[in-house]
Tab-separated table of C-alpha atoms and ligand atoms in Angstrom:
chain	number	residue	atom	x	y	z
A	241	MET	CA	16.337	-56.288	-33.777
A	242	ALA	CA	14.635	-54.727	-30.766
A	243	GLU	CA	13.589	-51.137	-31.258
A	244	THR	CA	15.392	-48.865	-28.825
A	245	ARG	CA	13.433	-45.812	-27.687
A	246	VAL	CA	15.559	-42.794	-27.814
A	247	VAL	CA	14.486	-39.776	-25.678
A	248	PRO	CA	15.075	-36.679	-27.854
A	249	GLU	CA	17.864	-34.516	-26.473
A	250	VAL	CA	15.563	-31.457	-26.099
A	251	ASP	CA	13.117	-33.409	-23.993
A	252	ARG	CA	15.858	-34.696	-21.773
A	253	ALA	CA	17.249	-31.229	-21.237
A	254	ALA	CA	13.772	-29.816	-20.520
A	255	ALA	CA	13.078	-32.610	-17.979
A	256	ALA	CA	16.479	-31.991	-16.296
A	257	ARG	CA	15.696	-28.346	-16.012
A	258	LYS	CA	12.272	-29.002	-14.606
A	259	ALA	CA	13.867	-31.397	-11.965
A	260	VAL	CA	16.269	-28.665	-10.976
A	261	GLU	CA	13.462	-26.119	-10.712
A	262	ARG	CA	11.398	-28.464	-8.611
A	263	ARG	CA	14.339	-29.159	-6.307
A	264	ARG	CA	14.850	-25.415	-5.835
A	265	ALA	CA	11.177	-24.831	-5.194
A	266	ARG	CA	11.197	-27.645	-2.536
A	267	ALA	CA	14.270	-26.118	-0.844
A	268	SER	CA	12.745	-22.678	-0.940
A	269	LEU	CA	9.493	-24.000	0.617
A	270	LYS	CA	11.419	-25.609	3.412
A	271	ARG	CA	13.149	-22.289	4.166
A	272	ASP	CA	9.751	-20.429	4.118
A	273	LEU	CA	8.494	-23.006	6.747
A	274	THR	CA	11.635	-22.808	8.929
A	275	THR	CA	11.543	-18.995	8.988
A	276	ARG	CA	7.717	-18.909	9.457
A	277	VAL	CA	7.259	-16.823	6.269
A	278	VAL	CA	4.472	-19.397	5.585
A	279	ALA	CA	2.272	-21.125	8.104
A	280	PRO	CA	2.425	-24.934	8.020
A	281	GLN	CA	-1.420	-25.052	7.875
A	282	THR	CA	-1.278	-23.103	4.617
A	283	VAL	CA	1.216	-25.513	3.121
A	284	LEU	CA	-1.000	-28.445	4.154
A	285	ARG	CA	-4.015	-26.792	2.597
A	286	ARG	CA	-2.130	-26.225	-0.715
A	287	ALA	CA	-0.929	-29.782	-0.687
A	288	ILE	CA	-4.374	-31.165	-0.345
A	289	ALA	CA	-5.746	-28.762	-2.956
A	290	ASP	CA	-3.132	-29.955	-5.507
A	291	GLN	CA	-1.281	-33.218	-4.961
A	292	ASP	CA	1.109	-32.462	-7.799
A	293	SER	CA	2.133	-29.104	-6.502
A	294	VAL	CA	5.450	-28.638	-4.588
A	295	GLU	CA	3.572	-28.762	-1.299
A	296	GLY	CA	1.703	-31.861	-2.397
A	297	SER	CA	4.840	-33.811	-3.353
A	298	MET	CA	6.649	-32.881	-0.142
A	299	ARG	CA	7.450	-35.786	2.111
A	300	ILE	CA	5.771	-35.621	5.586
A	301	THR	CA	9.186	-36.186	7.072
A	302	ASP	CA	10.758	-33.181	5.334
A	303	PHE	CA	7.680	-31.107	6.125
A	304	LEU	CA	7.856	-31.784	9.883
A	305	LEU	CA	11.700	-31.365	10.016
A	306	ALA	CA	11.339	-27.841	8.330
A	307	LEU	CA	9.076	-26.574	11.123
A	308	PRO	CA	10.651	-24.277	13.669
A	309	ALA	CA	12.069	-26.214	16.583
A	310	ILE	CA	11.348	-29.644	15.426
A	311	GLY	CA	14.270	-32.048	15.287
A	312	ALA	CA	14.464	-35.575	13.894
A	313	GLY	CA	13.618	-37.208	17.204
A	314	LYS	CA	10.519	-35.109	17.824
A	315	ARG	CA	9.502	-35.555	14.160
A	316	ASP	CA	9.609	-39.334	14.510
A	317	ARG	CA	7.646	-39.305	17.771
A	318	VAL	CA	4.948	-37.032	16.322
A	319	LEU	CA	4.545	-39.379	13.227
A	320	GLU	CA	4.202	-42.355	15.611
A	321	ASP	CA	1.694	-40.565	17.827
A	322	LEU	CA	-0.401	-39.535	14.778
A	323	HIS	CA	-0.137	-42.906	13.140
A	324	ILE	CA	1.280	-41.519	9.861
A	325	SER	CA	3.756	-43.503	7.888
A	326	PRO	CA	7.132	-41.677	7.272
A	327	VAL	CA	6.960	-42.539	3.617
A	328	LYS	CA	3.818	-40.455	3.013
A	329	ARG	CA	3.800	-37.271	1.057
A	330	LEU	CA	1.657	-34.338	2.144
A	331	GLY	CA	-0.729	-34.608	-0.870
A	332	GLY	CA	-1.209	-38.322	-0.244
A	333	LEU	CA	-2.494	-38.156	3.321
A	334	GLY	CA	-5.836	-39.736	3.960
A	335	ALA	CA	-8.742	-37.688	5.426
A	336	ARG	CA	-8.139	-38.979	9.057
A	337	GLN	CA	-4.400	-38.353	8.815
A	338	ARG	CA	-4.980	-34.792	7.632
A	339	ALA	CA	-7.360	-34.123	10.411
A	340	VAL	CA	-5.020	-35.286	13.190
A	341	LEU	CA	-2.097	-33.480	11.569
A	342	GLU	CA	-4.113	-30.283	11.327
A	343	GLU	CA	-5.117	-30.566	14.923
A	344	TRP	CA	-1.527	-31.054	15.953
A	345	LEU	CA	-0.373	-28.104	13.910
A	346	ASP	CA	-3.076	-25.809	15.400
A	347	GLY	CA	-1.873	-26.801	18.895
A	348	ARG	CA	1.748	-26.072	18.242
A	349	PHE	CA	1.487	-23.268	15.753
A	350	PRO	CA	-1.589	-21.238	16.630
A	351	VAL	CA	-3.112	-19.311	13.770
A	352	LEU	CA	-3.874	-15.697	14.190
A	353	ARG	CA	-7.540	-14.948	14.870
A	354	PRO	CA	-8.224	-11.355	13.885
A	355	ARG	CA	-9.737	-9.444	16.745
A	356	GLY	CA	-13.287	-8.217	16.360
A	357	ALA	CA	-12.850	-4.934	18.124
A	358	ARG	CA	-10.551	-2.629	16.344
A	359	SER	CA	-9.018	0.785	17.168
A	360	ARG	CA	-8.119	3.581	14.837
A	361	LEU	CA	-4.563	3.344	15.871
A	362	LEU	CA	-2.722	1.071	13.383
A	363	VAL	CA	0.860	-0.075	13.783
A	364	LEU	CA	2.727	-1.453	10.721
A	365	ALA	CA	5.869	-3.461	11.606
A	366	GLY	CA	7.766	-6.517	10.133
A	367	PRO	CA	11.252	-7.753	9.500
A	368	THR	CA	14.060	-5.484	8.242
A	369	ALA	CA	13.929	-4.927	4.465
A	370	VAL	CA	10.377	-6.260	4.063
A	371	GLY	CA	9.288	-2.873	2.577
A	372	LYS	CA	7.204	-1.318	5.405
A	373	GLY	CA	8.670	2.135	4.539
A	374	THR	CA	7.656	1.758	0.932
A	375	VAL	CA	4.150	0.578	1.837
A	376	ALA	CA	3.750	3.523	4.209
A	377	ALA	CA	5.047	6.005	1.609
A	378	HIS	CA	2.493	4.563	-0.841
A	379	ILE	CA	-0.301	5.161	1.750
A	380	ARG	CA	0.980	8.696	2.533
A	381	GLU	CA	0.671	9.487	-1.182
A	382	HIS	CA	-2.679	7.893	-1.943
A	383	ASN	CA	-4.582	8.053	1.290
A	384	PRO	CA	-4.332	11.489	2.765
A	385	GLU	CA	-7.260	10.646	4.980
A	386	ILE	CA	-4.949	8.466	7.002
A	387	HIS	CA	-2.620	10.323	9.396
A	388	LEU	CA	0.827	8.836	9.000
A	389	SER	CA	2.852	9.433	12.131
A	390	VAL	CA	6.046	11.383	11.595
A	391	SER	CA	8.843	9.959	13.863
A	392	ALA	CA	11.616	11.772	15.536
A	393	THR	CA	15.090	10.293	14.916
A	394	THR	CA	18.730	11.018	15.647
A	395	ARG	CA	19.959	9.726	12.394
A	396	ALA	CA	21.083	12.163	9.715
A	397	PRO	CA	18.713	12.921	6.784
A	398	ARG	CA	19.272	11.036	3.612
A	399	PRO	CA	19.256	12.948	0.276
A	400	GLY	CA	15.675	13.994	-0.535
A	401	GLU	CA	14.341	13.546	3.003
A	402	ILE	CA	12.544	16.599	4.364
A	403	ASP	CA	12.490	17.558	8.061
A	404	GLY	CA	8.889	17.356	9.340
A	405	VAL	CA	7.711	15.171	6.399
A	406	HIS	CA	9.747	12.011	6.577
A	407	TYR	CA	11.156	12.506	10.082
A	408	TYR	CA	11.880	15.148	12.566
A	409	PHE	CA	15.667	15.084	12.593
A	410	VAL	CA	16.829	15.912	16.065
A	411	ASP	CA	20.085	15.646	18.088
A	412	ASP	CA	20.713	13.501	21.087
A	413	ALA	CA	19.915	16.240	23.541
A	414	GLU	CA	16.598	16.983	21.926
A	415	PHE	CA	15.749	13.240	21.909
A	416	ASP	CA	16.625	13.031	25.585
A	417	ARG	CA	14.320	15.969	26.189
A	418	LEU	CA	11.464	14.299	24.379
A	419	ILE	CA	11.866	11.213	26.544
A	420	GLU	CA	12.107	13.167	29.782
A	421	GLN	CA	9.055	15.271	29.021
A	422	ASN	CA	7.129	12.108	28.208
A	423	GLU	CA	6.437	13.333	24.745
A	424	LEU	CA	7.080	9.985	23.029
A	425	LEU	CA	4.462	7.227	22.850
A	426	GLU	CA	7.360	4.757	22.213
A	427	TYR	CA	10.997	4.906	21.244
A	428	ALA	CA	13.865	2.530	20.495
A	429	VAL	CA	17.397	2.210	19.230
A	430	VAL	CA	17.136	0.578	15.786
A	431	HIS	CA	19.914	-1.358	14.091
A	432	ASN	CA	22.197	-0.615	17.102
A	433	ARG	CA	22.606	2.874	15.742
A	434	SER	CA	20.115	5.724	15.939
A	435	ARG	CA	17.233	6.468	18.101
A	436	TYR	CA	13.696	6.642	16.757
A	437	GLY	CA	10.482	7.632	18.569
A	438	THR	CA	6.819	8.411	17.928
A	439	PRO	CA	5.646	11.891	19.121
A	440	ARG	CA	2.565	11.430	21.227
A	441	ALA	CA	0.710	14.841	20.705
A	442	PRO	CA	0.094	14.640	16.900
A	443	ILE	CA	-1.310	11.126	17.318
A	444	ASP	CA	-3.697	12.123	20.122
A	445	ALA	CA	-4.826	15.176	18.126
A	446	ALA	CA	-5.479	13.079	14.972
A	447	LEU	CA	-7.308	10.406	16.920
A	448	ASP	CA	-9.455	13.097	18.686
A	449	ALA	CA	-10.367	14.513	15.260
A	450	GLY	CA	-11.674	11.017	14.306
A	451	LYS	CA	-8.897	10.114	11.991
A	452	THR	CA	-7.125	6.794	11.558
A	453	VAL	CA	-3.477	6.959	12.548
A	454	LEU	CA	-0.796	4.738	11.092
A	455	LEU	CA	2.655	4.150	12.714
A	456	GLU	CA	5.440	2.505	10.715
A	457	ILE	CA	7.905	1.459	13.324
A	458	ASP	CA	10.179	-1.386	14.434
A	459	LEU	CA	9.224	-4.374	16.460
A	460	GLN	CA	10.369	-3.049	19.810
A	461	GLY	CA	8.277	0.031	19.202
A	462	ALA	CA	5.197	-2.045	18.195
A	463	ARG	CA	5.483	-3.954	21.495
A	464	GLN	CA	5.636	-0.756	23.400
A	465	VAL	CA	2.547	0.546	21.711
A	466	ARG	CA	0.739	-2.638	22.384
A	467	ALA	CA	1.660	-2.232	26.172
A	468	ALA	CA	0.582	1.504	26.172
A	469	GLU	CA	-2.465	1.077	24.076
A	470	PRO	CA	-3.709	-2.444	24.186
A	471	ALA	CA	-6.513	-1.827	21.786
A	472	ALA	CA	-4.143	-0.746	18.934
A	473	THR	CA	-4.318	-2.873	15.796
A	474	LEU	CA	-0.961	-4.430	15.112
A	475	ILE	CA	-0.152	-5.420	11.456
A	476	PHE	CA	2.891	-7.479	10.572
A	477	LEU	CA	4.160	-7.292	7.023
A	478	LEU	CA	5.554	-10.599	5.630
A	479	PRO	CA	7.843	-11.118	2.628
A	480	PRO	CA	6.479	-13.264	-0.168
A	481	SER	CA	9.179	-15.842	0.614
A	482	TRP	CA	12.344	-16.122	2.731
A	483	ASP	CA	14.483	-16.105	-0.468
A	484	GLU	CA	12.946	-12.904	-1.479
A	485	LEU	CA	13.685	-11.237	1.835
A	486	VAL	CA	17.263	-12.432	1.640
A	487	GLN	CA	17.434	-10.865	-1.762
A	488	ARG	CA	16.080	-7.525	-0.482
A	489	LEU	CA	18.428	-7.722	2.641
A	490	VAL	CA	21.699	-8.616	1.063
A	491	GLY	CA	21.064	-8.413	-2.645
A	492	ARG	CA	22.987	-5.292	-3.175
A	493	GLY	CA	26.063	-7.037	-1.843
A	494	THR	CA	27.540	-3.915	-0.502
A	495	GLU	CA	27.871	-5.197	3.038
A	496	GLU	CA	30.500	-7.355	4.554
A	497	ALA	CA	29.729	-11.027	5.006
A	498	GLU	CA	29.585	-10.657	8.819
A	499	GLU	CA	27.073	-7.765	8.432
A	500	ARG	CA	25.011	-9.824	5.980
A	501	ALA	CA	24.870	-12.762	8.405
A	502	ARG	CA	23.911	-10.406	11.244
A	503	ARG	CA	21.010	-9.017	9.244
A	504	LEU	CA	19.756	-12.521	8.338
A	505	ARG	CA	19.867	-13.592	12.002
A	506	THR	CA	17.940	-10.507	12.886
A	507	ALA	CA	15.298	-11.135	10.221
A	508	LYS	CA	14.744	-14.662	11.585
A	509	VAL	CA	14.199	-13.392	15.095
A	510	GLU	CA	11.876	-10.731	13.791
A	511	LEU	CA	9.778	-13.153	11.769
A	512	ALA	CA	9.367	-15.336	14.866
A	513	ALA	CA	7.492	-12.376	16.492
A	514	GLN	CA	4.597	-12.491	13.959
A	515	ASN	CA	2.168	-14.228	16.304
A	516	GLU	CA	2.112	-11.223	18.594
A	517	PHE	CA	0.308	-9.342	15.886
A	518	ASP	CA	-3.396	-9.070	14.955
A	519	HIS	CA	-3.020	-9.221	11.165
A	520	LEU	CA	-0.514	-10.586	8.696
A	521	ILE	CA	-0.156	-9.053	5.283
A	522	VAL	CA	2.135	-10.430	2.628
A	523	ASN	CA	4.070	-7.771	0.702
A	524	GLU	CA	3.725	-9.387	-2.747
A	525	ASN	CA	3.606	-5.968	-4.290
A	526	VAL	CA	3.435	-2.523	-2.610
A	527	ALA	CA	0.017	-1.287	-4.033
A	528	ASP	CA	-1.829	-4.410	-2.903
A	529	ALA	CA	-0.168	-4.606	0.491
A	530	ALA	CA	-0.976	-0.885	1.028
A	531	ALA	CA	-4.594	-1.536	-0.053
A	532	GLU	CA	-4.887	-4.324	2.572
A	533	VAL	CA	-3.633	-1.914	5.291
A	534	VAL	CA	-6.041	0.804	4.142
A	535	GLU	CA	-8.887	-1.853	4.154
A	536	LEU	CA	-8.061	-2.598	7.820
A	537	SER	CA	-8.070	1.065	8.614
A	538	SER	CA	-11.499	1.681	7.039
A	539	SER	CA	-13.065	-1.305	8.676
A	540	SER	CA	-11.504	-0.198	11.958
A	541	ALA	CA	-12.989	3.260	11.646
A	542	ARG	CA	-16.555	1.828	11.584
B	702	5GP	P1	15.189	4.275	8.393
B	702	5GP	O1	16.315	4.801	9.081
B	702	5GP	O2	15.655	3.303	7.248
B	702	5GP	O3	14.267	5.282	7.908
B	702	5GP	O4	14.341	3.375	9.387
B	702	5GP	C1	14.911	2.360	10.065
B	702	5GP	C2	13.851	1.636	10.978
B	702	5GP	O5	13.384	2.405	11.989
B	702	5GP	C3	12.720	1.089	10.166
B	702	5GP	O6	12.567	-0.259	10.477
B	702	5GP	C4	11.521	1.788	10.775
B	702	5GP	O7	10.394	0.974	10.955
B	702	5GP	C5	12.042	2.187	12.152
B	702	5GP	N1	11.387	3.319	12.706
B	702	5GP	C6	11.016	4.496	12.122
B	702	5GP	N2	10.457	5.347	12.919
B	702	5GP	C7	10.366	4.736	14.128
B	702	5GP	C8	9.779	5.039	15.418
B	702	5GP	O8	9.229	6.191	15.558
B	702	5GP	N3	9.888	4.166	16.427
B	702	5GP	C9	10.524	2.913	16.224
B	702	5GP	N4	10.556	2.087	17.219
B	702	5GP	N5	11.015	2.520	15.105
B	702	5GP	C10	10.954	3.496	13.962
């Protein structure tokens, strides 16, 4: 009688679990590509470094389709132009195919080139809920040599917030006055609600005293600072993954479905602005992200 090989129950269960994990990781990677949380060039590099990784086993067709603004038609034309077979996986590309794909990616998704000249005016921005406030608070506590700008806002203080430390809490009339007297370097309405602005005088004083100044502001504010002070160093804080950002944004589940959807749409639009910045920092954990910001500040002070 022929011997039948029986796969032990535990192995089968473990294999099934692994397959599910793998599918999840692949889906999560696609979301990271679509939302620009990860650069396609980084994914390609990882795929080549390890063929068996999630990146390495990704089909070239899925990879291209996950990129922002690439549909099926465009994907097929690109594959034809680059002479890459649609059955290929990223980790299985030949040297020539890799080279042409990399060149195409660089043309379409330019990689940030850190600027050589740096100013002592640093701006930290990023999508909603990425944790810029926490990173800034960490720097306030551990790096007193850096002047952290205190913004003016029309929103009410939260429990524990101190006027003059976390914000200058002002009313609408006072905010109008600050704008009229040109006392704000930038200002914006954030989350369609309150107004926030950066008082100009303390920043000028700190810069004149040779200090590094850090602004933790929203995207609209960062753009205004760039226009007013083109030499400012703009830093964009990224989440470790899109799924992680979603968790941080909607995880508490206290908002209505419509509000959650609105926040996610906003986050996608905000992530798409990252190429306007000089540096990208991934907020894997607060202490490391803060250290990277401080690193930029000390090199900028030189
Ligand atoms: P929160 O009300 O939670 O403290 O801050 C809400 C948002 O306002 C954050 O994304 C923060 O970056 C932004 N923000 C804080 N201060 C300023 C500011 O002076 N200017 C601008 N444009 N945004 C600010």
